[in-house]
Short mmCIF file of C-alpha atoms and ligand atoms in Angstrom, two decimals:
data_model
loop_
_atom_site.label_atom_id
_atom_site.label_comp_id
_atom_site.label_asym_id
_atom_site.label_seq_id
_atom_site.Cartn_x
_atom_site.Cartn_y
_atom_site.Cartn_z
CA UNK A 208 -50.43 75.50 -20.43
CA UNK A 209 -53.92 75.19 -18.68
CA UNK A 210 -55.31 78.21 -17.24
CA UNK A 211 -57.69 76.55 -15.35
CA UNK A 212 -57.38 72.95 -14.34
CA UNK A 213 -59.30 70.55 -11.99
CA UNK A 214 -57.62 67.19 -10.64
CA UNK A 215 -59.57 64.34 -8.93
CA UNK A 216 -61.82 66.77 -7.75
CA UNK A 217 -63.87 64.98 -5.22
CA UNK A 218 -66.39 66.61 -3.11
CA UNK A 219 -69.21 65.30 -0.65
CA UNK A 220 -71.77 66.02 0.88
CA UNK A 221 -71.86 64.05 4.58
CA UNK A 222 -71.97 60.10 2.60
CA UNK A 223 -73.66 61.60 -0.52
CA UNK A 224 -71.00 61.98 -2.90
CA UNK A 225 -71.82 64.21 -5.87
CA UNK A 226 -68.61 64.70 -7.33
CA UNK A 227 -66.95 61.66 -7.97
CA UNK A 228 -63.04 62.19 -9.56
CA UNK A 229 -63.07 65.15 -12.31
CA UNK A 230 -60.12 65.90 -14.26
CA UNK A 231 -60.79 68.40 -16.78
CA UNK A 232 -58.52 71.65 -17.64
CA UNK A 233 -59.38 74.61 -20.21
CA UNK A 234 -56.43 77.31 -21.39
CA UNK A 235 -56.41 80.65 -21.39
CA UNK A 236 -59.08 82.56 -23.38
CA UNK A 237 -61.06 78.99 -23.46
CA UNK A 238 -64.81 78.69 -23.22
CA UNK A 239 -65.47 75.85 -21.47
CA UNK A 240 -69.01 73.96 -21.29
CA UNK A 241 -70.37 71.80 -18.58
CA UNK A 242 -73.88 69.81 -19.12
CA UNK A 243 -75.42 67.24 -18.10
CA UNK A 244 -78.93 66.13 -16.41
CA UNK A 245 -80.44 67.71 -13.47
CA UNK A 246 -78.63 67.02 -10.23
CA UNK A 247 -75.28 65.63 -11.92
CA UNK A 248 -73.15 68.06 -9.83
CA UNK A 249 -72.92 70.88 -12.53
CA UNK A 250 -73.46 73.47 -9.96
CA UNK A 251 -71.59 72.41 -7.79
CA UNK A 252 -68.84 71.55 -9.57
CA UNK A 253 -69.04 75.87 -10.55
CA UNK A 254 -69.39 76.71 -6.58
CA UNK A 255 -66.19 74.56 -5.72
CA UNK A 256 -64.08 76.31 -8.93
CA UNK A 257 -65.87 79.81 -7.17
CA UNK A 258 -64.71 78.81 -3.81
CA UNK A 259 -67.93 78.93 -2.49
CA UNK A 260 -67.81 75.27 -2.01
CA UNK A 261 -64.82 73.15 -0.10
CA UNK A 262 -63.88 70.66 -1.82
CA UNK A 263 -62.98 67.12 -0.52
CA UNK A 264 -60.07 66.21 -2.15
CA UNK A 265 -58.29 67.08 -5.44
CA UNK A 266 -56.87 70.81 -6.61
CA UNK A 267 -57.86 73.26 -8.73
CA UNK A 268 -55.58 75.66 -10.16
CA UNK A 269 -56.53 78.82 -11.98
CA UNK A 270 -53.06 80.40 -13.91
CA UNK A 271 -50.59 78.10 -12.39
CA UNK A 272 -51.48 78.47 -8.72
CA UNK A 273 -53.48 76.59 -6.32
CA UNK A 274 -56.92 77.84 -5.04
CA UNK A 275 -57.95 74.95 -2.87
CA UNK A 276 -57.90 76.85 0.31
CA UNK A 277 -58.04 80.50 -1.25
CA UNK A 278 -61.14 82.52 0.23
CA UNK A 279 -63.61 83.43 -3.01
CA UNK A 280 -62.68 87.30 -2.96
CA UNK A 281 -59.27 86.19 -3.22
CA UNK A 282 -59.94 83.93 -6.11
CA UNK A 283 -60.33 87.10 -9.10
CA UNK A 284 -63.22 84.94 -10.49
CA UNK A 285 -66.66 86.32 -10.96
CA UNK A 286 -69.66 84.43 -11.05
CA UNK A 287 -74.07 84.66 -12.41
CA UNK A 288 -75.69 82.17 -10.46
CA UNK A 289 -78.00 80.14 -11.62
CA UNK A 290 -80.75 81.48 -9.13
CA UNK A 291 -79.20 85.03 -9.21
CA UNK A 292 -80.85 87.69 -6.45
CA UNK A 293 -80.54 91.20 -7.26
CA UNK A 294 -80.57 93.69 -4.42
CA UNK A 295 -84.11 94.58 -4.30
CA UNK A 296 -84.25 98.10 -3.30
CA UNK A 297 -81.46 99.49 -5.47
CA UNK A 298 -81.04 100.95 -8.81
CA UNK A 299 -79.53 98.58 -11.86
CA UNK A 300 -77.01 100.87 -11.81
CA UNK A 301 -76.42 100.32 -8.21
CA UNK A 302 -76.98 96.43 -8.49
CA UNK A 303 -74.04 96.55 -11.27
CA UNK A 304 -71.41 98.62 -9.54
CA UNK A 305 -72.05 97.21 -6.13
CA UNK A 306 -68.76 95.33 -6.39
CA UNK A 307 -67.21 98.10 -7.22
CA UNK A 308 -67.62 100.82 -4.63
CA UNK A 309 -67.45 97.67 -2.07
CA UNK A 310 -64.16 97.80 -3.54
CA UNK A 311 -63.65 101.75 -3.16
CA UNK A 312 -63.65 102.30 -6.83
CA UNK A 313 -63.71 105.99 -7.54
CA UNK A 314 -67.01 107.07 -9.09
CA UNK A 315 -66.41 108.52 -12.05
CA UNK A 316 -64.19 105.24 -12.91
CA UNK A 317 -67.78 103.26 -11.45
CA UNK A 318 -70.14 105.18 -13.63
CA UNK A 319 -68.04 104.48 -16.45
CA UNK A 320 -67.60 101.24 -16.48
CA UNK A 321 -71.75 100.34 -15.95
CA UNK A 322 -72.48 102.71 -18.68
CA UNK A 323 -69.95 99.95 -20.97
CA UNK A 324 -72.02 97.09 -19.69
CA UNK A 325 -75.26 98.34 -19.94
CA UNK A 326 -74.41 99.39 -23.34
CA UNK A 327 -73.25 95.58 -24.37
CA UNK A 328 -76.48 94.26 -22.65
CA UNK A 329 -78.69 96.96 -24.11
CA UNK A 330 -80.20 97.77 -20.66
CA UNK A 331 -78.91 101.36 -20.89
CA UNK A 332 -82.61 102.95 -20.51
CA UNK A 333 -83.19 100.60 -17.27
CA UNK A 334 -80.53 101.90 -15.31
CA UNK A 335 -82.73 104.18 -12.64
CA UNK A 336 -85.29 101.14 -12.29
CA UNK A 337 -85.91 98.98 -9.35
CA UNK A 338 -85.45 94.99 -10.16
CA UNK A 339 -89.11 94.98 -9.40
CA UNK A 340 -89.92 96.74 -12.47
CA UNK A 341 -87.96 94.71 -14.74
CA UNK A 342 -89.13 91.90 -16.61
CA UNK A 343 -87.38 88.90 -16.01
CA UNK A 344 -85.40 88.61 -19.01
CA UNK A 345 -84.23 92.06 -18.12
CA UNK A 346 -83.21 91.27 -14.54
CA UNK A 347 -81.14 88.21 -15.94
CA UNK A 348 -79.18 90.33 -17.85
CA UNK A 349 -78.79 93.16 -14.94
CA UNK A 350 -77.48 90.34 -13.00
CA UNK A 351 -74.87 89.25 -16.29
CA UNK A 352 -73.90 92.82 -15.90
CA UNK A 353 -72.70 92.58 -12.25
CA UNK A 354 -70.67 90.11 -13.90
CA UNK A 355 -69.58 91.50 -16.77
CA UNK A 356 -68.43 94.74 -15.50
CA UNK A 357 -65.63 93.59 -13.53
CA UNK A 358 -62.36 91.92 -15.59
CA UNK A 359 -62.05 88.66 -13.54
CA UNK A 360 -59.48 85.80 -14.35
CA UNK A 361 -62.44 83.42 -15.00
CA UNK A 362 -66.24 83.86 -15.22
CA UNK A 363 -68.53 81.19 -13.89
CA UNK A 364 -71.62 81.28 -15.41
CA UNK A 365 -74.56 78.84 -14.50
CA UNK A 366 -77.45 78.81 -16.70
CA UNK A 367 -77.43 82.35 -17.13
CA UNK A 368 -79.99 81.93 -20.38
CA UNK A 369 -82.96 79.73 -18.40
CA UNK A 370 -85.10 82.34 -17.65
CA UNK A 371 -85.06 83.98 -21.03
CA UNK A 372 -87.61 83.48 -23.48
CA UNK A 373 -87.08 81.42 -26.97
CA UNK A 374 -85.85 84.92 -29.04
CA UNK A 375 -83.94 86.57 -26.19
CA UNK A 376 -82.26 83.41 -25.36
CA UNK A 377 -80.67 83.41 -28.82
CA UNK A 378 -79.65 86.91 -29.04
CA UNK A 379 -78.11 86.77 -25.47
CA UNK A 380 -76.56 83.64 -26.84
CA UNK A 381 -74.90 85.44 -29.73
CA UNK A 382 -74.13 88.65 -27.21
CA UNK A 383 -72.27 85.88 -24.97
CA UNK A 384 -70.41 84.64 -28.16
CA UNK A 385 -69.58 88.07 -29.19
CA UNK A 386 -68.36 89.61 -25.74
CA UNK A 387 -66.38 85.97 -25.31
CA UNK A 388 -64.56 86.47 -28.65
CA UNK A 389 -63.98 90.57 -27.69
CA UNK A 390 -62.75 89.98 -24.10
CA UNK A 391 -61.07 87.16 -24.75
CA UNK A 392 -61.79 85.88 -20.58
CA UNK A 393 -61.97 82.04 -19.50
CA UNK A 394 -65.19 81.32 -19.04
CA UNK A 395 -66.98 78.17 -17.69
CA UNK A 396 -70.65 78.11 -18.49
CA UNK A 397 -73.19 75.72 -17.39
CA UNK A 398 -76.12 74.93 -19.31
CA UNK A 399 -79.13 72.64 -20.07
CA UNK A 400 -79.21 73.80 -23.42
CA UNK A 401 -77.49 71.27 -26.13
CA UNK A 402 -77.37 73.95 -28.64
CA UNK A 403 -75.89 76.66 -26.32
CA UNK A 404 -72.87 74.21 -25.92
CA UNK A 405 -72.66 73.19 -29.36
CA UNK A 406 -72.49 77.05 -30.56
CA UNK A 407 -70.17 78.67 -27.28
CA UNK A 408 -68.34 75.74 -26.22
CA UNK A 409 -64.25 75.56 -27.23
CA UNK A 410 -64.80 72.45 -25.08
CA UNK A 411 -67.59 70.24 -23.56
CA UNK A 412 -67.71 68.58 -20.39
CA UNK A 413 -70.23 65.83 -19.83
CA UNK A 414 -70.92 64.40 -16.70
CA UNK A 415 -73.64 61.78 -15.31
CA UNK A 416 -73.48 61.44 -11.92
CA UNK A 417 -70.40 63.28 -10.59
CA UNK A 418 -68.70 61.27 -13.35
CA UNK A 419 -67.01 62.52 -16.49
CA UNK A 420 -68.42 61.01 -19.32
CA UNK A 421 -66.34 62.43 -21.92
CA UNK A 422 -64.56 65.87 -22.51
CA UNK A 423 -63.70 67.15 -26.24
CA UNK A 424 -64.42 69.87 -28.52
CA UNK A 425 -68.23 70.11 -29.53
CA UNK A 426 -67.03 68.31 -32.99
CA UNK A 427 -65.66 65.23 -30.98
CA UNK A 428 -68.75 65.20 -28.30
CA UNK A 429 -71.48 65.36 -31.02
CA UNK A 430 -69.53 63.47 -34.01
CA UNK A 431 -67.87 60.76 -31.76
CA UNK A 432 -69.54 60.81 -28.61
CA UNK A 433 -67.06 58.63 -25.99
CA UNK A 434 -70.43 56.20 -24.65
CA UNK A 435 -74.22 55.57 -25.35
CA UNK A 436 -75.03 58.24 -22.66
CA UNK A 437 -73.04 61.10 -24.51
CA UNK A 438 -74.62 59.71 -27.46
CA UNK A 439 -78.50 60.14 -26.34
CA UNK A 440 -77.78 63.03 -24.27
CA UNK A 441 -76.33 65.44 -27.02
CA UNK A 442 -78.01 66.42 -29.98
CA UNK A 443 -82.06 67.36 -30.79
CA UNK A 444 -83.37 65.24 -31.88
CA UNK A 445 -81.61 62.71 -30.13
CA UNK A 446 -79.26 60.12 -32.23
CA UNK A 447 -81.39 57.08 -33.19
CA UNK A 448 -80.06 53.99 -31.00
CA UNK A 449 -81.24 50.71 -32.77
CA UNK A 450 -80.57 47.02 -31.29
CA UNK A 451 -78.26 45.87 -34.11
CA UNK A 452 -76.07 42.58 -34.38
CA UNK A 453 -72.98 42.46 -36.16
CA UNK A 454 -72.67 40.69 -39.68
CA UNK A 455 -69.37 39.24 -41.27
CA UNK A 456 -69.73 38.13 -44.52
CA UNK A 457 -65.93 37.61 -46.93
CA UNK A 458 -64.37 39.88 -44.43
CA UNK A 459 -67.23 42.26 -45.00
CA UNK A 460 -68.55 44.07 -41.80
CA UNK A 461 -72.48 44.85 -41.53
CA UNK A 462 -74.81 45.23 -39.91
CA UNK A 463 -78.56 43.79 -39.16
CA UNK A 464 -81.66 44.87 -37.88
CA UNK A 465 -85.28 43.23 -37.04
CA UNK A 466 -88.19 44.51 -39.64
CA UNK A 467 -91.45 44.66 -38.20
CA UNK A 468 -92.14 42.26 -41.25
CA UNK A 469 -89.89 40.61 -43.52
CA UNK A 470 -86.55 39.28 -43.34
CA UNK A 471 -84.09 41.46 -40.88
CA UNK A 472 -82.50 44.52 -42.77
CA UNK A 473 -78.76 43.93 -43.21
CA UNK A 474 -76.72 47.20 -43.56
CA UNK A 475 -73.34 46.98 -45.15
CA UNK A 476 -70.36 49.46 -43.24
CA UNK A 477 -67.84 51.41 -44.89
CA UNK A 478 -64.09 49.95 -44.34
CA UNK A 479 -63.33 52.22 -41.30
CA UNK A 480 -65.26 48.94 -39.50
CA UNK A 481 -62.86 46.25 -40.46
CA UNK A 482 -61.83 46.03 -37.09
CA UNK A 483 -65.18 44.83 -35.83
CA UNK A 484 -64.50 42.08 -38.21
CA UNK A 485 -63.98 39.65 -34.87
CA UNK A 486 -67.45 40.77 -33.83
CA UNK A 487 -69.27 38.43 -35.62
CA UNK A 488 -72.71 37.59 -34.36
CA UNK A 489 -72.47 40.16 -31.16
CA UNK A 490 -74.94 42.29 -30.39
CA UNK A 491 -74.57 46.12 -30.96
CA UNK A 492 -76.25 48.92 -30.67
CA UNK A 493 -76.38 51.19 -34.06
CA UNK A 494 -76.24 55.32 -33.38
CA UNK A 495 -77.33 56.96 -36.71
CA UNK A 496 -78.58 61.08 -36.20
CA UNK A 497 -81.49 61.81 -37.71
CA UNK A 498 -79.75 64.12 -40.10
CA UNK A 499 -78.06 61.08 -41.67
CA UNK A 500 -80.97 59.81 -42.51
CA UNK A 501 -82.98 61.86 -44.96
CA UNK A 502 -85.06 62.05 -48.46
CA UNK A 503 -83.28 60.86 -51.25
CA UNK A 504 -82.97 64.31 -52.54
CA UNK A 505 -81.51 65.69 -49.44
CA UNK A 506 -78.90 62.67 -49.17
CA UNK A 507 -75.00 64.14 -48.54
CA UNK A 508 -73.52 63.87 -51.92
CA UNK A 509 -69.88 63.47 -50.76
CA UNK A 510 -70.99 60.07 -48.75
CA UNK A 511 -69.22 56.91 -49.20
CA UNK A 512 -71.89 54.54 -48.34
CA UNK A 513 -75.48 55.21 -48.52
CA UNK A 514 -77.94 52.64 -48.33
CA UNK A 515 -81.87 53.02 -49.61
CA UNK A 516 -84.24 51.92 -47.47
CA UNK A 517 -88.22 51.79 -48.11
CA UNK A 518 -89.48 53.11 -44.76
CA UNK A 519 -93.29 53.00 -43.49
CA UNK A 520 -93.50 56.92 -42.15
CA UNK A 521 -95.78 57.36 -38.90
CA UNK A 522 -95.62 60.68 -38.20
CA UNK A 523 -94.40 63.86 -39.74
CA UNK A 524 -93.46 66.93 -37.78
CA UNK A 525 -92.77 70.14 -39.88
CA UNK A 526 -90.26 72.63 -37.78
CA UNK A 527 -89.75 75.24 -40.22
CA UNK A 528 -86.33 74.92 -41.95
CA UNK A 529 -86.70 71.29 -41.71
CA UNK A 530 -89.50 68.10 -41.68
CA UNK A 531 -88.89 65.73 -39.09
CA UNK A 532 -90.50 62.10 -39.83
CA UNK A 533 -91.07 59.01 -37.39
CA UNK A 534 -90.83 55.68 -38.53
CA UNK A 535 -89.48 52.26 -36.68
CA UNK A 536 -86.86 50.13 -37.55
CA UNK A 537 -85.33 46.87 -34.94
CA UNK A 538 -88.30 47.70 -33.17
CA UNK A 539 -87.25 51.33 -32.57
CA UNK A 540 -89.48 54.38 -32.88
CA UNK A 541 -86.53 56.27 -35.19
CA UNK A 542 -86.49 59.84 -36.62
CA UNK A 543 -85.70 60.88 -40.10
CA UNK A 544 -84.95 64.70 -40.92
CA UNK A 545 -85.93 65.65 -44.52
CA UNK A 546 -85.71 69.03 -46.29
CA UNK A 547 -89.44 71.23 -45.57
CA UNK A 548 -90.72 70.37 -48.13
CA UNK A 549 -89.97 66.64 -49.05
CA UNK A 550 -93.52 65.34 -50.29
CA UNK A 551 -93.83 62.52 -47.75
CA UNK A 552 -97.07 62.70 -45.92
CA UNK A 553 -97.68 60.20 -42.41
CA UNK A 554 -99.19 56.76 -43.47
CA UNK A 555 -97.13 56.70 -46.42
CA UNK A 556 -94.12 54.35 -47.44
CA UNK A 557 -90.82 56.63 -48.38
CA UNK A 558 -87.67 55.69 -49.56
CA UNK A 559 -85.09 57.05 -47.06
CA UNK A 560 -81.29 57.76 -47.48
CA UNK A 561 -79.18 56.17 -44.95
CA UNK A 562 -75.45 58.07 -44.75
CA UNK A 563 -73.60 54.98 -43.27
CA UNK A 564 -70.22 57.30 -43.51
CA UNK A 565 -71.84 58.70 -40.06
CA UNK A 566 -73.01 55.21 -38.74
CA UNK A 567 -71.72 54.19 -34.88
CA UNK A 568 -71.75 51.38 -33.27
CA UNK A 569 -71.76 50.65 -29.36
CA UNK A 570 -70.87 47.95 -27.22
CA UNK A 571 -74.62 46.89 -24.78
CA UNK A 572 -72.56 45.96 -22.56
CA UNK A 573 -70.02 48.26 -21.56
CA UNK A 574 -71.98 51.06 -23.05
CA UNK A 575 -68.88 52.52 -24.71
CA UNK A 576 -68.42 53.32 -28.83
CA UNK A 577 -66.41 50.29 -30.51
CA UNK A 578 -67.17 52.43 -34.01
N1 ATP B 697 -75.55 71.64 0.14
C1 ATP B 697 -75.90 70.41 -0.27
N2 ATP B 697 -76.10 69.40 0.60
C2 ATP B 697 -76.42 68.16 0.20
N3 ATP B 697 -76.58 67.81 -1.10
C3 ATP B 697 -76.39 68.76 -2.02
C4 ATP B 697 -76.06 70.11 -1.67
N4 ATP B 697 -75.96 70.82 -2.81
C5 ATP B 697 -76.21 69.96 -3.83
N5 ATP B 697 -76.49 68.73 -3.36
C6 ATP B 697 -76.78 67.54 -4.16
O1 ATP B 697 -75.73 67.35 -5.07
C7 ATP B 697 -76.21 66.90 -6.32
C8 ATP B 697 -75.73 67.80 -7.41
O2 ATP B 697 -76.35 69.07 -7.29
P1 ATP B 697 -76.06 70.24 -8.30
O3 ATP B 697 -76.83 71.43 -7.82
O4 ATP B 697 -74.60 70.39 -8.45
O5 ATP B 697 -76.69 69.65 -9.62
P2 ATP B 697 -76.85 70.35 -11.07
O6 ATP B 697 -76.14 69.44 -12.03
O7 ATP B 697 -76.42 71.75 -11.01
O8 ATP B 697 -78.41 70.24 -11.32
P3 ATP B 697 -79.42 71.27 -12.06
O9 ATP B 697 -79.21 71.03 -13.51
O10 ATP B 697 -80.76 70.81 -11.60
O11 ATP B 697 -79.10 72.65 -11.63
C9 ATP B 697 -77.73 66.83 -6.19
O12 ATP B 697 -78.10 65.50 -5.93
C10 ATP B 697 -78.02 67.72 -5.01
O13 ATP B 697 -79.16 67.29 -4.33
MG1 MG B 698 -77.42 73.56 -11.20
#
């Protein structure tokens, strides 16, 4: 059974409606992630879940029971906003068991339980400061900790990582992980972040909008995304999109592409797209992630269908563990990722791997995946 689960959630503000029908549910001990681009109703979405928000018109249930009209103390959820405000002239330790003598928690029971969280969050020697003398990183986790030390029915997190620098963002990342796995809590968690929901998320939530766009596991959302917006939207670097049109040759799908010069490329798919077989001569739009297309040498050695392709390589961008190189195909600036140190320099012509096992294909038109 769902722990927590949202049905035609609508909710407006005045005509603007940001929220537009969700249906999405998450069971117990779930980490669900919500993303999506700036001002698609992820926050609010969180507030209405928190109470903190009415909603229009739909339910929301947390452990079998209605919350629609529940007042947010009475909801057992607890939430880090994503512009969080600590109380300014207390003590961490004061900011983080606030809740709790508000609540008449005894004090030894208090003291206890922030010595835990500040443990977990490693902010143990901040304790006596003033949020004023924290650096920000440190204040976003003093403000996880108000959080954290309580045992709520559901977190709400939103974007509780964006003020962190590159390095602390990853260890708070794993620290997240790690406290998810120990406590075992629902949690929904908003982010910006495609690899923070690839690595937390038992399920991702995509919306455009105040629309749904498609809700799976991270496998699903990255590997099959439901429409060309999933598609671009998850991933870094983004999936290359190339205007394709489909080819049926002795009951043979392919597909083919424009050349800057030449005749048009014409890429043969595996048998999983024998149902596109009807699709002869439509126009398509081909999805292939840059880490299906790579050096020969780096080429998946389990794949099906690989074509070789000699490919005119603009640019090359080195990021560490892996090169990323530019180069165009159907008129598309496309990106390839090769091992660090593949010896392919800009300006030259490379012969490139293409893993067609991984190869999508989307309708223009409706926008959604037909492969
Ligand atoms: N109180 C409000 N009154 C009117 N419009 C609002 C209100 N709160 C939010 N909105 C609008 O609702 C839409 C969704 O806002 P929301 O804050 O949920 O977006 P978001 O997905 O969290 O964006 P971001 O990633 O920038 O935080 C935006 O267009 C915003 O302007
Ligand atoms: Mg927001």
């Amino acid at each position: 059974m769902s722990f927590l689960k949202i049905e035609k959630l609508k909710k407006s503000f005045g005509k603007v409606d940001v929220l537009k029908g969700i249906d999405l549910e998450i069971e117990e001990g779930g980490f669900l992630v919500l993303v999506g681009p700036s001002g698609c109703g992820k926050s609010t979405l969180l507030n209405t879940i928190a109470g903190l928000e009415a909603i229009t018109s739909g339910s929301i249930s947390i452990n079998g029971k209605v919350v629609n009209d529940l007042h947010p103390s009475q909801r057992d959820i607890a939430m880090v906003f994503q512009s969080y405000a600590l109380y300014p002239n207390m003590t961490v330790a004061q900011n983080i068991g606030f809740g709790m003598e508000i609540r008449g928690v005894a004090k030894a029971e208090r003291d206890a339980a922030i010595a835990k969280v500040a443990e977990t969050l490693q902010i143990g020697a901040l304790l006596d400061r003033k949020p004023s003398q924290l650096s920000g990183g440190q204040r976003q986790r003093v403000a996880m900790g108000r959080a954290l030390v309580r045992d709520p029915l559901v977190f709400l997190f939103d974007e509780p990582l964006s003020n962190l620098d590159a390095k602390l963002r990853v260890d708070m990342r794993t620290e997240i992980k790690r406290l998810h796995q120990r406590m075992g809590t629902t949690i929904v968690y908003v982010t910006h972040d495609q690899i923070e929901a690839m690595t937390l998320a038992t399920r991702i939530a995509v919306l455009k909008d105040g629309v749904l766009q498609q809700f799976g596991t991270p496998a699903e959302i990255y590997n099959k995304p439901a429409n060309l917006f999933v598609a671009d939207f998850m991933g870094s670097p983004s999936m290359n999109l190339i205007p394709a049109t489909v080819e049926v040759d002795g009951g043979k799908v392919g597909i083919s592409m424009q050349r800057d010069e030449g005749q048009p490329l014409l890429l043969p798919l595996g048998n999983s797209a024998g149902g596109l077989a009807s699709r002869h001569g439509q126009k398509v739009v081909f999805g292939i992630r840059p880490e299906a297309l790579t050096d020969l040498d780096s080429a998946d050695r389990n794949a099906t269908q690989v074509s070789e392709l000699d490919c005119e390589i603009e640019v090359i961008e080195p990021a560490g563990s892996d090169t990323f190189a530019v180069t165009r195909l159907g008129g598309r600036e496309i990106v390839a990722r090769l091992r660090a140190d593949a010896p392919i320099a800009a300006g030259q012509t490379a012969r490139l791997a293409f893993n067609l096992d991984k190869a999508l294909l989307f309708d223009p038109e409706t926008q959604e995946r037909i492969l």
